[in-house]
Coordinates of C-alpha atoms in Angstrom, one line a residue:
M50 CA -11.5 20.7 -15.8
I51 CA -8.6 22.0 -17.9
E52 CA -9.1 25.6 -16.7
R53 CA -8.9 24.5 -13.1
I54 CA -5.8 22.4 -13.8
K55 CA -4.2 25.4 -15.7
H56 CA -4.8 27.6 -12.7
I57 CA -3.1 25.1 -10.4
M58 CA -0.3 24.6 -12.8
S59 CA 0.4 28.3 -13.0
S60 CA 2.2 27.9 -9.7
F61 CA 4.8 25.8 -11.7
F62 CA 4.6 27.1 -15.3
D63 CA 3.0 29.8 -17.3
K64 CA -0.7 29.2 -17.4
E65 CA -0.8 29.2 -21.2
A66 CA 1.9 26.4 -21.4
V67 CA -0.6 23.7 -20.4
T68 CA -1.9 22.0 -23.5
E69 CA -3.5 18.7 -22.3
C70 CA -4.7 17.1 -19.1
E71 CA -6.3 13.8 -18.2
E72 CA -7.3 12.2 -14.9
I73 CA -5.5 8.9 -13.9
K74 CA -8.1 6.9 -12.1
S75 CA -6.1 4.0 -10.8
G76 CA -5.4 5.4 -7.3
L77 CA -7.9 5.2 -4.4
I78 CA -6.6 8.0 -2.1
N79 CA -5.2 10.9 -4.1
A80 CA -6.5 12.6 -7.3
T81 CA -3.9 12.3 -10.0
Y82 CA -3.6 13.9 -13.5
R83 CA -1.3 13.7 -16.4
V84 CA -0.6 17.2 -17.6
K85 CA 1.2 18.2 -20.7
V86 CA 3.2 21.4 -20.7
G87 CA 4.6 22.1 -24.1
I88 CA 6.0 18.8 -25.3
K89 CA 6.7 17.5 -21.8
N90 CA 4.4 15.5 -19.5
Y91 CA 4.1 15.8 -15.7
I92 CA 2.0 14.2 -13.0
L93 CA -0.1 16.5 -10.9
Q94 CA -1.5 15.1 -7.7
R95 CA -4.0 16.5 -5.2
L96 CA -3.1 15.0 -1.8
N97 CA -6.0 13.7 0.2
I98 CA -5.6 15.6 3.5
D99 CA -8.4 13.5 5.1
V100 CA -6.0 10.6 5.0
F101 CA -2.7 12.5 5.1
A102 CA -3.5 15.3 7.6
N103 CA 0.1 16.6 7.7
P104 CA 1.4 17.0 4.2
E105 CA 4.5 18.9 5.5
L106 CA 5.4 15.9 7.6
I107 CA 5.3 13.7 4.5
Q108 CA 7.4 16.1 2.5
N109 CA 9.9 16.3 5.4
N110 CA 10.2 12.5 5.3
L111 CA 10.8 12.5 1.5
D112 CA 13.4 15.3 1.9
L113 CA 15.3 13.1 4.5
L114 CA 15.3 10.2 2.0
D115 CA 16.5 12.5 -0.8
S116 CA 19.2 13.9 1.4
Y117 CA 20.4 10.5 2.4
L118 CA 20.8 9.3 -1.2
N119 CA 22.6 12.5 -2.2
N120 CA 25.0 12.2 0.7
H121 CA 25.8 8.6 -0.2
N122 CA 26.3 9.4 -3.9
S123 CA 23.6 7.0 -4.8
N124 CA 22.3 6.7 -8.4
Y125 CA 19.0 5.4 -7.2
K126 CA 16.1 7.4 -8.6
L127 CA 13.5 8.6 -6.0
I128 CA 10.3 9.9 -7.5
T129 CA 9.6 12.9 -5.3
P130 CA 7.8 16.3 -5.9
L131 CA 9.3 19.0 -8.0
P132 CA 9.5 22.6 -6.6
N133 CA 7.1 25.3 -7.8
K134 CA 8.1 28.8 -8.9
L135 CA 8.7 29.7 -5.2
G136 CA 10.8 26.7 -4.6
E137 CA 8.1 25.0 -2.6
K138 CA 7.2 21.3 -3.1
L139 CA 3.7 21.7 -1.7
T140 CA 1.3 24.1 -3.3
I141 CA -1.9 25.1 -1.4
D142 CA -4.8 26.6 -3.3
S143 CA -7.4 29.1 -2.0
N144 CA -9.6 26.2 -0.9
G145 CA -6.9 24.6 1.2
N146 CA -6.2 21.8 -1.3
C147 CA -2.6 20.6 -1.4
Y148 CA -1.0 19.8 -4.8
R149 CA 2.3 18.4 -5.9
I150 CA 3.9 17.9 -9.3
F151 CA 6.1 15.0 -10.3
E152 CA 8.3 14.1 -13.3
F153 CA 6.5 11.9 -15.8
I154 CA 8.7 8.9 -16.7
E155 CA 8.3 8.4 -20.4
D156 CA 7.8 4.9 -21.9
S157 CA 6.6 3.7 -18.5
K158 CA 3.3 2.2 -17.3
T159 CA 1.6 1.0 -14.2
I160 CA -0.1 -2.4 -13.9
S161 CA -3.4 -2.8 -11.9
V162 CA -3.5 -6.7 -11.7
V163 CA -0.5 -9.0 -11.4
E164 CA -0.9 -11.4 -14.4
T165 CA 2.4 -13.3 -14.5
P166 CA 5.0 -14.5 -12.0
E167 CA 7.5 -12.4 -13.9
Q168 CA 5.6 -9.2 -13.0
A169 CA 5.4 -10.3 -9.4
Y170 CA 9.2 -10.9 -9.4
E171 CA 9.9 -7.5 -10.9
A172 CA 7.7 -5.7 -8.4
A173 CA 9.1 -7.5 -5.4
N174 CA 12.6 -6.8 -6.7
Q175 CA 11.8 -3.1 -6.9
F176 CA 10.4 -2.9 -3.4
G177 CA 13.3 -4.9 -2.1
S178 CA 15.7 -2.5 -3.9
F179 CA 14.0 0.5 -2.5
T180 CA 14.4 -0.7 1.1
A181 CA 18.0 -1.8 0.4
Q182 CA 19.0 1.8 -0.5
F183 CA 18.3 2.9 3.1
K184 CA 20.0 0.1 5.0
D185 CA 22.1 2.6 7.0
F186 CA 19.5 5.3 7.2
D187 CA 19.0 7.0 10.6
L188 CA 15.3 6.4 11.4
N189 CA 15.1 8.9 14.2
G190 CA 14.0 11.8 12.0
M191 CA 11.3 9.9 10.2
V192 CA 7.7 10.5 11.5
P193 CA 5.0 7.9 10.6
S194 CA 2.7 9.4 8.0
I195 CA -0.1 7.2 9.2
P196 CA 0.5 6.2 12.9
D197 CA -0.3 2.6 13.7
F198 CA -1.0 1.9 10.1
H199 CA 0.0 -1.8 10.3
N200 CA -0.6 -2.3 14.1
L201 CA -2.4 -5.6 14.1
S202 CA -3.0 -5.6 17.9
L203 CA -4.7 -2.2 17.5
R204 CA -6.8 -3.4 14.6
F205 CA -7.9 -6.5 16.6
D206 CA -8.9 -4.3 19.5
Q207 CA -10.9 -2.0 17.2
F208 CA -12.6 -5.0 15.8
K209 CA -13.6 -6.3 19.2
N210 CA -14.9 -2.9 20.2
S211 CA -17.0 -2.8 17.0
I212 CA -18.7 -6.0 18.1
L213 CA -19.8 -4.2 21.3
T214 CA -20.7 -0.8 19.9
G215 CA -21.6 -1.5 16.2
D216 CA -24.9 -1.9 14.4
S217 CA -26.8 -4.7 16.2
N218 CA -28.4 -6.0 13.0
R219 CA -25.1 -6.1 11.2
I220 CA -23.5 -7.8 14.1
N221 CA -26.2 -10.5 14.2
Q222 CA -26.0 -11.0 10.4
S223 CA -22.2 -11.3 10.5
E224 CA -22.0 -13.8 13.4
K225 CA -20.3 -16.5 11.5
E226 CA -17.6 -14.3 10.0
I227 CA -17.1 -12.6 13.4
N228 CA -16.5 -15.9 15.1
I229 CA -14.0 -16.9 12.4
L230 CA -12.1 -13.7 12.8
L231 CA -12.0 -14.2 16.6
N232 CA -10.8 -17.8 16.2
Y233 CA -7.8 -16.5 14.2
K234 CA -6.5 -14.4 17.0
F235 CA -3.3 -16.6 16.9
I236 CA -2.2 -14.4 14.0
V237 CA -2.2 -11.5 16.4
N238 CA 0.2 -13.5 18.6
L239 CA 2.3 -14.2 15.5
Y240 CA 2.5 -10.5 14.8
N241 CA 3.4 -9.7 18.4
S242 CA 6.2 -12.2 18.4
M243 CA 7.6 -10.7 15.2
I244 CA 7.7 -7.1 16.4
K245 CA 9.2 -8.1 19.7
S246 CA 11.9 -10.2 18.1
D247 CA 15.5 -8.9 17.6
D248 CA 15.5 -11.0 14.4
F249 CA 12.9 -8.6 12.8
K250 CA 14.5 -5.3 12.3
I251 CA 12.8 -1.9 11.8
R252 CA 13.8 -0.4 8.4
I253 CA 12.5 2.0 5.8
M254 CA 9.5 0.2 4.3
H255 CA 7.0 1.4 1.6
H256 CA 3.8 0.1 3.4
D257 CA 1.7 0.1 0.2
A258 CA 3.5 -2.5 -1.9
K259 CA 0.7 -3.1 -4.5
I260 CA 1.7 -3.7 -8.1
S261 CA 0.3 -0.3 -9.2
N262 CA 3.0 1.4 -7.1
V263 CA 5.7 0.2 -9.4
L264 CA 6.5 1.8 -12.7
F265 CA 7.2 -0.8 -15.5
G266 CA 9.2 -0.2 -18.7
P267 CA 9.2 -2.2 -22.0
N268 CA 8.9 -5.9 -21.6
D269 CA 7.4 -5.4 -18.1
I270 CA 10.8 -4.6 -16.6
G271 CA 10.5 -2.9 -13.2
L272 CA 11.8 0.7 -13.2
H273 CA 10.9 2.6 -10.0
V274 CA 8.8 2.5 -6.9
I275 CA 6.2 5.4 -6.7
D276 CA 3.6 6.8 -4.3
L277 CA 6.0 7.3 -1.4
D278 CA 3.5 8.9 1.0
T279 CA 3.3 5.8 3.2
V280 CA 7.1 5.3 3.4
M281 CA 8.0 5.1 7.1
P282 CA 9.9 2.8 9.5
G283 CA 8.4 -0.6 9.7
H284 CA 9.0 -4.4 9.6
I285 CA 9.3 -6.6 6.6
F286 CA 5.9 -8.1 7.0
S287 CA 4.3 -4.8 5.9
D288 CA 5.6 -5.0 2.4
W289 CA 5.9 -8.7 2.0
G290 CA 2.4 -9.1 3.4
D291 CA 0.9 -6.5 1.1
M292 CA 2.5 -8.2 -1.9
M293 CA 1.1 -11.5 -0.8
R294 CA -2.4 -10.1 -0.3
T295 CA -2.5 -8.4 -3.7
Y296 CA -0.4 -10.6 -6.0
I297 CA -1.1 -14.2 -5.2
S298 CA -4.7 -14.3 -6.2
P299 CA -6.1 -13.3 -9.6
A300 CA -9.2 -12.0 -7.8
S301 CA -9.2 -8.6 -6.1
E302 CA -10.8 -7.8 -2.7
E303 CA -13.9 -6.7 -4.6
V304 CA -14.8 -10.1 -6.0
L305 CA -17.9 -11.7 -4.6
D306 CA -17.5 -15.2 -6.0
L307 CA -15.3 -16.9 -3.5
E308 CA -14.4 -19.7 -5.9
Q309 CA -12.4 -17.1 -7.9
I310 CA -10.2 -16.4 -4.9
I311 CA -7.3 -18.9 -5.2
V312 CA -3.7 -18.9 -4.3
R313 CA -1.1 -19.2 -7.1
P314 CA 2.1 -20.8 -5.6
A315 CA 4.3 -19.6 -8.5
F316 CA 3.5 -16.0 -7.6
I317 CA 4.5 -16.7 -4.0
D318 CA 7.9 -18.0 -5.2
A319 CA 8.3 -15.0 -7.5
I320 CA 7.7 -12.6 -4.7
H321 CA 10.3 -14.4 -2.5
E322 CA 12.9 -14.7 -5.2
G323 CA 12.5 -11.1 -6.5
Y324 CA 12.7 -9.6 -3.0
L325 CA 15.6 -11.7 -1.8
H326 CA 17.6 -11.0 -5.0
A327 CA 17.4 -7.3 -4.2
R328 CA 18.1 -7.6 -0.4
K329 CA 20.9 -10.2 -0.8
D330 CA 22.4 -10.7 2.7
N331 CA 20.6 -7.9 4.5
L332 CA 17.9 -10.0 6.0
S333 CA 18.1 -12.3 9.0
Q334 CA 17.3 -16.0 8.6
A335 CA 13.9 -15.4 10.4
E336 CA 13.0 -12.6 8.1
S337 CA 14.0 -14.4 4.9
T338 CA 11.6 -17.3 5.8
S339 CA 8.7 -15.2 7.0
L340 CA 6.9 -14.6 3.7
I341 CA 3.9 -16.8 4.4
D342 CA 3.5 -15.4 7.9
S343 CA 3.7 -11.9 6.6
G344 CA 0.8 -12.7 4.2
L345 CA -1.2 -14.1 7.1
I346 CA -0.7 -10.9 9.1
I347 CA -1.7 -8.4 6.4
I348 CA -4.6 -10.4 4.9
Y349 CA -6.0 -11.0 8.4
M350 CA -5.6 -7.3 9.2
Q351 CA -7.5 -6.3 6.2
A352 CA -10.3 -8.8 6.9
L353 CA -10.6 -7.3 10.4
R354 CA -10.6 -3.7 9.1
F355 CA -13.3 -4.4 6.5
M356 CA -15.5 -6.2 9.1
T357 CA -14.9 -3.4 11.6
D358 CA -16.0 -0.8 9.1
H359 CA -19.1 -2.9 8.2
L360 CA -20.2 -3.2 11.8
L361 CA -19.7 0.5 12.3
N362 CA -21.9 1.3 9.2
D363 CA -19.0 2.0 6.7
V364 CA -17.7 5.1 8.4
Y365 CA -14.1 4.6 7.1
Y366 CA -14.1 2.9 3.7
G367 CA -17.6 3.9 2.7
A368 CA -19.7 1.5 0.7
K369 CA -20.8 1.3 -3.0
Y370 CA -23.6 -1.0 -2.1
S371 CA -25.2 -2.5 1.1
G372 CA -22.9 -5.0 2.6
H373 CA -19.9 -3.9 0.6
N374 CA -17.4 -4.2 3.4
Y375 CA -19.0 -7.4 4.7
H376 CA -18.3 -9.0 1.4
R377 CA -14.8 -7.6 1.2
S378 CA -14.1 -9.1 4.6
R379 CA -15.5 -12.5 3.5
N380 CA -13.2 -12.2 0.4
Q381 CA -10.2 -11.7 2.6
I382 CA -11.2 -14.5 5.0
H383 CA -11.4 -16.9 2.1
L384 CA -7.9 -15.8 0.8
L385 CA -6.6 -16.2 4.3
N386 CA -8.1 -19.8 4.5
N387 CA -6.5 -20.7 1.2
L388 CA -3.1 -19.4 2.3
L389 CA -3.4 -21.3 5.6
S390 CA -4.4 -24.5 3.7
I391 CA -1.3 -24.5 1.4
N392 CA 0.9 -23.8 4.4
G393 CA -0.4 -26.9 6.1
K394 CA -2.2 -25.1 8.9
S395 CA -5.0 -27.1 10.6
T396 CA -6.9 -24.2 12.0
I397 CA -9.2 -23.3 9.1
F398 CA -12.8 -22.2 9.5
P399 CA -14.7 -22.4 6.1
L400 CA -17.2 -19.8 5.0
I401 CA -19.1 -22.1 2.8

């Protein structure tokens, strides 16, 4: 591997300068490596062009964000690609692979699972601070890196279509879960009311606000938001909902034992407090009280997407075992039920 990495890094440094490299396996989309050049570390990343088909578009978005901060004399640190020897921030190899290099922040770490309310607070504060930096940003130049990424109406329509066109055996075996998801269509109505309301503004949002996209320093103090490929205009439910989906339960979407999937109220409070501390008075009253609803939207959306993929024979997410996306969907339905329960909702359809 090191020879291949050295060859790629020669676009940035002398080939002989690379002394160490190791793969960082926490990400699901892009291939990422820590590379040591002399005594300094860098992050090398191969962009997944199957997901991000237009790397130039992503880089243009990042350049717009950088330019905005520079023009506003901001001290906020945006972790964006460094230029290669030719001054280009995207490096294409002979096989058409797209690479980027980033500064490695020393004495920093990422966290895969939220273990304490303090970590949830710090992460939410970082995502809130990120969006706050761009409160006057002109959104017209930004192009969505993944169109309709958090379009719940579209995801519901795709789900309904998969019931008609998907694998008949899987449809029959998933009848109970399919009916539960259909019965929760009121969440689509909630989503539609949000995006049509003047109280919910379109802003620069991260759209992938999981804990591993925050760099932490000593004592688990949040430092920076990273992995900015999904940054685009959106509504608050995208980041708030993603935090709710991935912070409030100690069990990930991969867990099969539904009893492990619980909601931790202290973590909900931490998300709310950390984000509002960063946003101060920049949110409407409706936005500032929409955390639970945001969680319902994104959790439901993911349950729909997993079930849709299961019914279509795992064409999008793939599957590590038979029924993988079926069980992921059940996991998210159970999390959704738990969140509905603590919020006093009466429409709950149990799985067990």
